[in-house]
PDB file of C-alpha atoms in Angstrom:
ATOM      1  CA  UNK A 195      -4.056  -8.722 -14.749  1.00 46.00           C
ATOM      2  CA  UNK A 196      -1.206  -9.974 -16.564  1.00 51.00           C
ATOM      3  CA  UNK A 197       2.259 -10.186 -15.508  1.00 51.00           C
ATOM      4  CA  UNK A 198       3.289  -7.871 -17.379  1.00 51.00           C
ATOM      5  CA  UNK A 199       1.094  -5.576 -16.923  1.00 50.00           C
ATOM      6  CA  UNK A 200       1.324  -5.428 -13.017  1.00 51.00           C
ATOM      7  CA  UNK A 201       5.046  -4.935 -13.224  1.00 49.00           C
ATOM      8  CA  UNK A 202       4.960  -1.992 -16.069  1.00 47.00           C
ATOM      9  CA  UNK A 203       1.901  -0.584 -13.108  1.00 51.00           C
ATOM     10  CA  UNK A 204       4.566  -0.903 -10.210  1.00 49.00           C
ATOM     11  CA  UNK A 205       7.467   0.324 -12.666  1.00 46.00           C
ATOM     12  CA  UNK A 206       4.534   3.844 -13.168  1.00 51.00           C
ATOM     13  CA  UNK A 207       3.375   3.874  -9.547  1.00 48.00           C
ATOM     14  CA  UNK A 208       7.114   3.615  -8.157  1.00 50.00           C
ATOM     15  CA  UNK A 209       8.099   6.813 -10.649  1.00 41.00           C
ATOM     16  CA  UNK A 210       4.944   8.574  -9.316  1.00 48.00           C
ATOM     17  CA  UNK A 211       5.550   7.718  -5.724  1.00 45.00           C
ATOM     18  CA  UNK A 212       9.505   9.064  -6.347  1.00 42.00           C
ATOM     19  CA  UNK A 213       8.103  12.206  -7.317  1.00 39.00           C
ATOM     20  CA  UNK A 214       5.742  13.192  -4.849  1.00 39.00           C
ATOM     21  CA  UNK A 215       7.170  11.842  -1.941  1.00 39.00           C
ATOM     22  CA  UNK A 216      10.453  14.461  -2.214  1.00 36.00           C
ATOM     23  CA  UNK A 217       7.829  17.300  -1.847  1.00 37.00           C
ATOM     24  CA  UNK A 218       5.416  15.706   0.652  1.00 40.00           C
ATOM     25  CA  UNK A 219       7.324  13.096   2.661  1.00 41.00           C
ATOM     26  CA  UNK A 220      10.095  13.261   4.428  1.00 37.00           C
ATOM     27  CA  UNK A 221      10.789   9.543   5.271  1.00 40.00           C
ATOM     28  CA  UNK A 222      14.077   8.173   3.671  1.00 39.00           C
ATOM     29  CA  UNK A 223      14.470   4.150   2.238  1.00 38.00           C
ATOM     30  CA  UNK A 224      17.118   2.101   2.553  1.00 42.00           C
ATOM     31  CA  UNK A 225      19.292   1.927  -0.181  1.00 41.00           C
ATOM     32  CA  UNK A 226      19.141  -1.599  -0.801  1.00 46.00           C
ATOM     33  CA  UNK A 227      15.500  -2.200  -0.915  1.00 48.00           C
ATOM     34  CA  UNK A 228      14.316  -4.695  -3.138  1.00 52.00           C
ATOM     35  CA  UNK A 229      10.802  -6.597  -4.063  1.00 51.00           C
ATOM     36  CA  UNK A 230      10.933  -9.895  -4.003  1.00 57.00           C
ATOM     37  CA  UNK A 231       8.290 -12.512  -4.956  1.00 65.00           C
ATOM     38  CA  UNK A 232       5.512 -12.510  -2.592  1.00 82.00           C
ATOM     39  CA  UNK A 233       2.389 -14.057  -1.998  1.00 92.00           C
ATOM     40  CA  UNK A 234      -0.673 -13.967  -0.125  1.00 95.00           C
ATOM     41  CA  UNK A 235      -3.417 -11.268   0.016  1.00 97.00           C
ATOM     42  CA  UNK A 236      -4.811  -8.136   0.505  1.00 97.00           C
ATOM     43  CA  UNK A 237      -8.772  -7.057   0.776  1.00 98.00           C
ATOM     44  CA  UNK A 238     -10.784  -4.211   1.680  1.00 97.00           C
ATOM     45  CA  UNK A 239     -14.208  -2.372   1.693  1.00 97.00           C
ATOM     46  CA  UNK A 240     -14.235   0.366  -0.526  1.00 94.00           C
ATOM     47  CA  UNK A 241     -17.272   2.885  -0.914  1.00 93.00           C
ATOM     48  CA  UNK A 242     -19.207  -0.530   0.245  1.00 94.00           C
ATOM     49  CA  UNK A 243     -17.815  -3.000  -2.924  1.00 94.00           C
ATOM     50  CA  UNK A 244     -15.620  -5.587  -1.762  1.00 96.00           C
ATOM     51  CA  UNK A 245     -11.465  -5.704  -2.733  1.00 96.00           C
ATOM     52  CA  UNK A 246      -9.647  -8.771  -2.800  1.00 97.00           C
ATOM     53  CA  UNK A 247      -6.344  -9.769  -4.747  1.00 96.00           C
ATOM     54  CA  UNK A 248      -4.071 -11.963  -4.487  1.00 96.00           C
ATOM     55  CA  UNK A 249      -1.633 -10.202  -6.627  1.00 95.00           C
ATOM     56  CA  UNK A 250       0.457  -8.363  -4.151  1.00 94.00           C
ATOM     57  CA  UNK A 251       4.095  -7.490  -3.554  1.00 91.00           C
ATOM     58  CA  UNK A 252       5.970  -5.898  -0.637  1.00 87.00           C
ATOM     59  CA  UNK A 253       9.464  -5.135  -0.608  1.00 80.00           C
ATOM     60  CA  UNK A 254      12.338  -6.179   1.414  1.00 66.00           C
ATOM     61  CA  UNK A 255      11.260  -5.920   5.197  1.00 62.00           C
ATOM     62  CA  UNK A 256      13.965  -3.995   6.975  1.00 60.00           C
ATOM     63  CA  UNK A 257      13.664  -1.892   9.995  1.00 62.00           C
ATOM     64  CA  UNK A 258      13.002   1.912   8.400  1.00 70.00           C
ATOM     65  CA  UNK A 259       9.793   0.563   6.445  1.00 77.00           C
ATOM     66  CA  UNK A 260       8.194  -1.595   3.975  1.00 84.00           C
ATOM     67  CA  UNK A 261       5.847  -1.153   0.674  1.00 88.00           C
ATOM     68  CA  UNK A 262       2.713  -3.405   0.314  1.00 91.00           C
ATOM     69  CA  UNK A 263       0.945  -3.182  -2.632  1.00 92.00           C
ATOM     70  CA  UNK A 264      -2.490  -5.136  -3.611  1.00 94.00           C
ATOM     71  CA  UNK A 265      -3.275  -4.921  -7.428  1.00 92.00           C
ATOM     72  CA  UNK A 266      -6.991  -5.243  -8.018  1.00 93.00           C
ATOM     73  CA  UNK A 267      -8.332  -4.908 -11.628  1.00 91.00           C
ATOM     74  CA  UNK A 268      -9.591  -1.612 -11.526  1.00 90.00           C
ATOM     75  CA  UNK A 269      -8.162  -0.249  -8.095  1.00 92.00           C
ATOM     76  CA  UNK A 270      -4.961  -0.601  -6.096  1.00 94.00           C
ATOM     77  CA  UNK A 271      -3.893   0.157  -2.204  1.00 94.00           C
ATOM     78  CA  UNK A 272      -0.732   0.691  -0.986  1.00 92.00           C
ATOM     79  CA  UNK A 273       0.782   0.726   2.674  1.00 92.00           C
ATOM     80  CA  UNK A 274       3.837   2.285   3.737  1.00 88.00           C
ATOM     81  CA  UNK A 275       4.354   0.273   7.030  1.00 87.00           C
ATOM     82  CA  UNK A 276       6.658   0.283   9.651  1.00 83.00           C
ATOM     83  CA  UNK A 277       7.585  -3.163  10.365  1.00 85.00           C
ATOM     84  CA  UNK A 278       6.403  -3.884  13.937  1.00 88.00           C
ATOM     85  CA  UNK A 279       3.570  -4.793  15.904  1.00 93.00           C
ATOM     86  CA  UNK A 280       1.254  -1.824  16.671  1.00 93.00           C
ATOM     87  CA  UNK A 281      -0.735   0.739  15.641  1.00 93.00           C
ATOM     88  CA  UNK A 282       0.348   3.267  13.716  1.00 90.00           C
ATOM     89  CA  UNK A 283      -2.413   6.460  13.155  1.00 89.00           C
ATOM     90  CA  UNK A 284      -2.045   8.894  10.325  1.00 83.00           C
ATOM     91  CA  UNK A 285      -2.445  12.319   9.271  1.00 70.00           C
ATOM     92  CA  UNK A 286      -2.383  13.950   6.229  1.00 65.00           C
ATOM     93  CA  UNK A 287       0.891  14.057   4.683  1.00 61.00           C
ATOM     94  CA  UNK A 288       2.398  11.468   6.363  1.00 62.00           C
ATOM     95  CA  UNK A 289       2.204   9.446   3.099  1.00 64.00           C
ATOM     96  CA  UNK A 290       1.413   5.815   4.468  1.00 78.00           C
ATOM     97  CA  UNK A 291      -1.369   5.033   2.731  1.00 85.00           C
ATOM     98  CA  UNK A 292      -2.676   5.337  -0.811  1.00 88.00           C
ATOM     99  CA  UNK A 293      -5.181   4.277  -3.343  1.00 89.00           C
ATOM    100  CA  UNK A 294      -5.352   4.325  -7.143  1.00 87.00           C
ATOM    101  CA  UNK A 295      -8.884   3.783  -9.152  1.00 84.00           C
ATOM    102  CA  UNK A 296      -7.889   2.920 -12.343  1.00 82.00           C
ATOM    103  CA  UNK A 297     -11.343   3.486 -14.055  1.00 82.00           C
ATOM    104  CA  UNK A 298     -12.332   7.301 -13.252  1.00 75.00           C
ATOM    105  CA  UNK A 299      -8.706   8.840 -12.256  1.00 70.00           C
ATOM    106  CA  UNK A 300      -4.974   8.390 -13.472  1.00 71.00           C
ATOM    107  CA  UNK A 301      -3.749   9.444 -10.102  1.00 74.00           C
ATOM    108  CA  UNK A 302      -2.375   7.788  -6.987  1.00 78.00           C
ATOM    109  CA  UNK A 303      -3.756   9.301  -3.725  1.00 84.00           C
ATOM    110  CA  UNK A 304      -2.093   9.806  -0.491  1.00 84.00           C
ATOM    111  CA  UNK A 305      -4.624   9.189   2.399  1.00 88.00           C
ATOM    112  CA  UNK A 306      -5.481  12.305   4.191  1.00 88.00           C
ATOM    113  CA  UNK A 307      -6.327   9.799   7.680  1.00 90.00           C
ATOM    114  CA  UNK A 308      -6.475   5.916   8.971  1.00 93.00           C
ATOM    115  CA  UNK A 309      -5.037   3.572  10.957  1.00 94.00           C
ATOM    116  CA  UNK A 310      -2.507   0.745  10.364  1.00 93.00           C
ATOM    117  CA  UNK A 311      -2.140  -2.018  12.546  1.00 95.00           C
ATOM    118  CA  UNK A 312       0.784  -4.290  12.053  1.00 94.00           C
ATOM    119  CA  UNK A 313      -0.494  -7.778  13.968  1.00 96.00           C
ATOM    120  CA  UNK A 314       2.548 -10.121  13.228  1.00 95.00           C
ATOM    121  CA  UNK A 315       5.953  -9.945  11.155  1.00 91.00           C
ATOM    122  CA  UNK A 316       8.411 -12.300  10.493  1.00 88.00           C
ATOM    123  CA  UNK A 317      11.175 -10.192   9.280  1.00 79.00           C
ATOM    124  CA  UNK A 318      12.112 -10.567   5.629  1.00 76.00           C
ATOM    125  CA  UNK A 319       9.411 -13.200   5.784  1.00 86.00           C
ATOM    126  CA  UNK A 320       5.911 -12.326   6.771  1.00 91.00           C
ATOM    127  CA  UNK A 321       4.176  -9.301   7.523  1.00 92.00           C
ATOM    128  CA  UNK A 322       0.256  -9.482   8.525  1.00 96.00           C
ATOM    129  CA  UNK A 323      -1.984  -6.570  10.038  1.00 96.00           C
ATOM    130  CA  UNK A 324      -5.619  -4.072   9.140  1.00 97.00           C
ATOM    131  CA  UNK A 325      -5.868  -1.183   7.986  1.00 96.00           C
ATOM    132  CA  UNK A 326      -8.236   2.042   7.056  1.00 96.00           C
ATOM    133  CA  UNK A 327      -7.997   5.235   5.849  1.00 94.00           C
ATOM    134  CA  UNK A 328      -9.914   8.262   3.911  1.00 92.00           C
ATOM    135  CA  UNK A 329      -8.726   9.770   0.580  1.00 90.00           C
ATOM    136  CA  UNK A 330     -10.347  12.472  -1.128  1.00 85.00           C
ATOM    137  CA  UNK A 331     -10.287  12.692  -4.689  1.00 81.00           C
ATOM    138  CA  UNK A 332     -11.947  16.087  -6.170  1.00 79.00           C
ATOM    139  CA  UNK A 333     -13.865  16.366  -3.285  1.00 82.00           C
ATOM    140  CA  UNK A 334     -15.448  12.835  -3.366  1.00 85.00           C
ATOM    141  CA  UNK A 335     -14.131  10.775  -0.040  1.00 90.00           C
ATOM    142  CA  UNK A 336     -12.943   7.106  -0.867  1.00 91.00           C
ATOM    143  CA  UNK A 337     -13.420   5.684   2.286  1.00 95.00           C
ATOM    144  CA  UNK A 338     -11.259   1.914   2.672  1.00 96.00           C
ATOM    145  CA  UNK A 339     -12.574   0.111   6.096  1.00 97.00           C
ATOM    146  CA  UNK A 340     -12.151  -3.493   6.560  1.00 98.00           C
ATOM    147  CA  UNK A 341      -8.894  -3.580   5.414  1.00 97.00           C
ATOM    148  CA  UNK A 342      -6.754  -6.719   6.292  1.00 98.00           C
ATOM    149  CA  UNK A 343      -3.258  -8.191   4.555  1.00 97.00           C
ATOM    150  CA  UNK A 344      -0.980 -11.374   5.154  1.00 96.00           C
ATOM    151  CA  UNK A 345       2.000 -11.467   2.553  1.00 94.00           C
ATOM    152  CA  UNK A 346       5.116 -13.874   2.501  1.00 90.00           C
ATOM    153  CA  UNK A 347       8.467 -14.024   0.986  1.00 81.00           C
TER     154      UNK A 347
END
């Protein structure tokens, strides 16, 4: 993916996000966030079929929270994380977790369970952990195990 083409996706996802998280989330962002360039990666097991990308970007790493996003071709996964080592289980709602098949859907969805574990962060530098979760699209569970991420600034 181009480029341009992953920052006009973050530029849609980022509106989307904005207007479902006033209704469904209650956590509030620093003011001053801001994504910087970032590298490393991000991979998964999905329905069975391996993720990997390299084309990732977090945000700012301050102490409320901190977006990770990994841009595959045809899907995406984002983690809301809190910034520290541990493990951090979810619920429906809490809006930590997401995933976005570009192919058979034009929405973003929330996970409705999983489990993040942060394993090491460097703040405003590194940030390195696993994660799961379940989302249910139309019935149909998307089920993301194997999940692991490193990304600098």
């Amino acid at each position: 993916m181009t480029t341009k083409k992953s920052i006009l996706f973050l530029a849609i996802l980022s509106l989307s996000i904005m207007l479902v998280i006033p209704v469904g989330c209650t956590k509030e962002k620093e003011s001053n966030d801001q994504v910087f360039a970032t590298s490393g990666f991000m991979s998964a097991t999905i329905n069975g079929h391996s993720f990997y990308t390299t084309d990732v970007s977090m945000d700012y790493i301050f102490t409320s929270g901190t977006d990770l996003f990994g841009i595959g071709n045809i899907e995406e996964i984002f983690l809301e994380v809190t910034p520290e080592v541990g493990t951090y289980i979810l619920q429906q709602g809490d809006c930590q977790e997401g995933y976005f098949d570009k192919v058979s859907t034009t929405h973003f969805f929330w996970a409705k369970s999983g489990q993040i574990e942060i394993t090491q962060v460097e703040k405003n530098k590194k940030i390195s952990g696993t994660f799961n979760f379940i989302v249910d699209i139309n019935d149909n569970e998307i089920i993301i195990t194997n999940g692991k991420f490193t990304m600098y600034h």
